[in-house]
Amino acid sequence: MSVSRLQETLDSGKFAVTAEIGPPRSCETERLREMARMLKGSAHAFNLTDNQAANVRMSSIASSVICLQEGLEPVMQMTCRDRNRIAMQSDVIGASALGVRNVLCISGDHQVFGNHPQAKNVYDIDSIQELMVLRNLCQGTNWSGETLPEPPQLYLGAAANPFADPFEFRAARLAKKADAGAQFVQTQCVLDLERFKKFMSLVVEKGLHERVHIIAGVIPLRSHKAALFMRNKVAGMSVPDELVDRLRKASDPKEEGIRSCVEMMNELLSVKGVHGVHITAIAWEDIIPRLVNEAGVRP
Amino acid sequence: MIIAERKPLPEVLGMLDGSNEILVLGCRSCTAICLAGGEKESKAVCEALALHSELKGKGWKVDTSTVERACEKEFLTPLGEFKGTVISMACGVGAQVVQDLCPDARVVPGVNTSNMGAPESVGVFVEKCAGCGDCIIHLTAGICPIARCAKSLLNGPCGGSQSGLCEVSRDTPCVWDQIVRALERQGRLDLLSANIPPKDWRPSRNGGPRRIVNQEASPGTAQKEWRGEQ
């Protein structure tokens, strides 16, 4: 039985498309609604980030619910940075009560990267333990063992970064996430296809692609400067020189960025074990409809 | 050992308003080893204070003394019933034991107490233990991820680990990278395949201030209630 459209899509063997929406920094509800209306139909589900890069934004719960009201299916991201197990379970029960059905469990960017580096972090549990706690919740008991009369209904996701180190351990860590309850996995943006393929061959070797649905991340880059920024400032990214050069030499770098992103989506479609793509177009969400059209993956 | 570092002198000077008799109290244990609050550092602070007093006409009576271990009251008897200002160059534990023993003194911190760690090389001190009260390093190649991972992760490195370094700071090694490599060397990577469930933080600070009772040395003294459940 599927609890969400994303689950239904993946479980039926179809190629899924998800895309990221960065919630606004304040109460710009109308702007979020407009973005949701603009993106409607471009993906099966939309990730609402949880204070991404540790910068304060509208909560992922509130923005998920606003997207729901606009007819989009949200994937609510929930980090371990800002909540202990009490808040985590409470927020997930609340989100499920409001109609959220997909939750992505992540450890979260460390607060030193954000606009409140002085904050104390929580990390009561890690992302794998978060999966364990939320799976338990969906199965009808909270982490203290109390039975829930009406458990939340959730499709649980995890993140994977094939470009982080130690490389050989990355597939093993994905197995741990599958053991902990992950049903789908969204990966870090793929710019280095060779390394991603190596990762996927380890994943397939372990049979993990049959235990979890793997959605590969992509990102359109506007310029070679954006590519260099990703390489130098974003933790755990691999950006090949060829891509930087390609964007640098292009007469219209933006168009080139779009083209290379579409090419990447098409490449990923044929990688064994990949069940979908996840588009992260940071502060460039309005390009998403064009990307899915040109790649021919529009739901 | 406990790692501390000296507070900047202007900050210490800002704590001394209304003082008359000032004792800079050093400790020959941890803070001496980490070059923050031993005899040498205490004498330096004492001299600086004397000079400041003379230049600014404060009229302070400044002295210094260094004890073997400020965290054990047996070593503090020479303090008697001191009633002036004590600049503690010992760790936060020592400072508080001094305050307990001399309730009429004004104890101010001369150092910032940082962590439980070890000297790595000359003048470099690194955190090793978070004192969580429930040690699990038999699962992690003798390396503590609670103290040494920026996110205290228990199930492997986050996505920010690259080339053996932590995402938080490029001069910090990723402790999970170290754990994975150490277990690999030991042929014990299988230890990581089992997920470690959410930790019980009660033996840590989250059970409130801790009090350990050794029943042999102190028979009949009550333990913290929850300990009985284990």
XYZ file of C-alpha atoms in Angstrom, chain A residues 85 107-110 112-113 121 123-126 128-129 132-133 143 161 163-166 168-170 173 176 179-180 234-238, chain B residues 150-164 167-168 170 176-177 180-181 184 189 192-201:
68
model
C 13.767 12.895 19.748
C 21.738 14.981 9.917
C 21.728 18.563 8.604
C 24.391 21.129 7.788
C 26.371 22.132 10.849
C 28.736 27.049 11.690
C 27.705 27.388 8.032
C 23.200 22.122 18.184
C 22.205 15.891 17.642
C 20.369 13.872 20.259
C 20.050 11.291 17.488
C 21.707 10.957 14.093
C 20.094 6.729 10.913
C 18.593 6.788 14.388
C 14.748 4.048 13.278
C 12.600 6.304 15.454
C 10.479 5.459 20.900
C 26.499 11.478 -0.730
C 31.124 12.146 -3.373
C 32.014 12.223 0.295
C 34.714 10.123 1.905
C 35.663 7.497 2.865
C 34.283 2.706 -0.002
C 32.158 3.162 3.088
C 29.435 5.170 1.294
C 26.350 3.517 4.945
C 22.742 0.995 7.188
C 18.328 -1.326 7.541
C 17.156 1.619 9.632
C 29.896 23.209 -0.525
C 30.997 20.347 1.686
C 31.153 16.951 0.046
C 30.961 17.974 -3.646
C 32.961 16.722 -6.602
C 31.104 17.851 15.247
C 27.647 16.254 15.106
C 28.327 13.443 17.611
C 27.135 10.962 14.991
C 27.059 7.322 16.046
C 26.571 5.591 12.718
C 29.289 6.730 10.405
C 30.495 9.853 8.625
C 28.055 12.482 7.376
C 28.090 13.738 3.797
C 30.511 16.507 4.665
C 33.539 14.281 5.204
C 36.072 14.814 2.440
C 39.711 13.743 2.083
C 39.761 12.806 5.738
C 33.228 19.904 6.911
C 33.151 22.209 9.902
C 39.458 22.149 7.238
C 34.583 8.954 11.355
C 37.105 8.749 8.561
C 36.471 3.579 9.388
C 40.146 3.354 8.439
C 39.521 -1.537 8.239
C 34.614 -3.153 9.640
C 29.844 -0.764 11.663
C 27.205 -2.798 9.866
C 24.966 -2.952 12.933
C 23.154 0.324 13.571
C 23.688 1.881 16.980
C 20.242 2.873 18.312
C 19.485 6.275 19.890
C 21.729 6.807 22.868
C 20.562 7.025 26.459
C 21.853 10.456 27.448
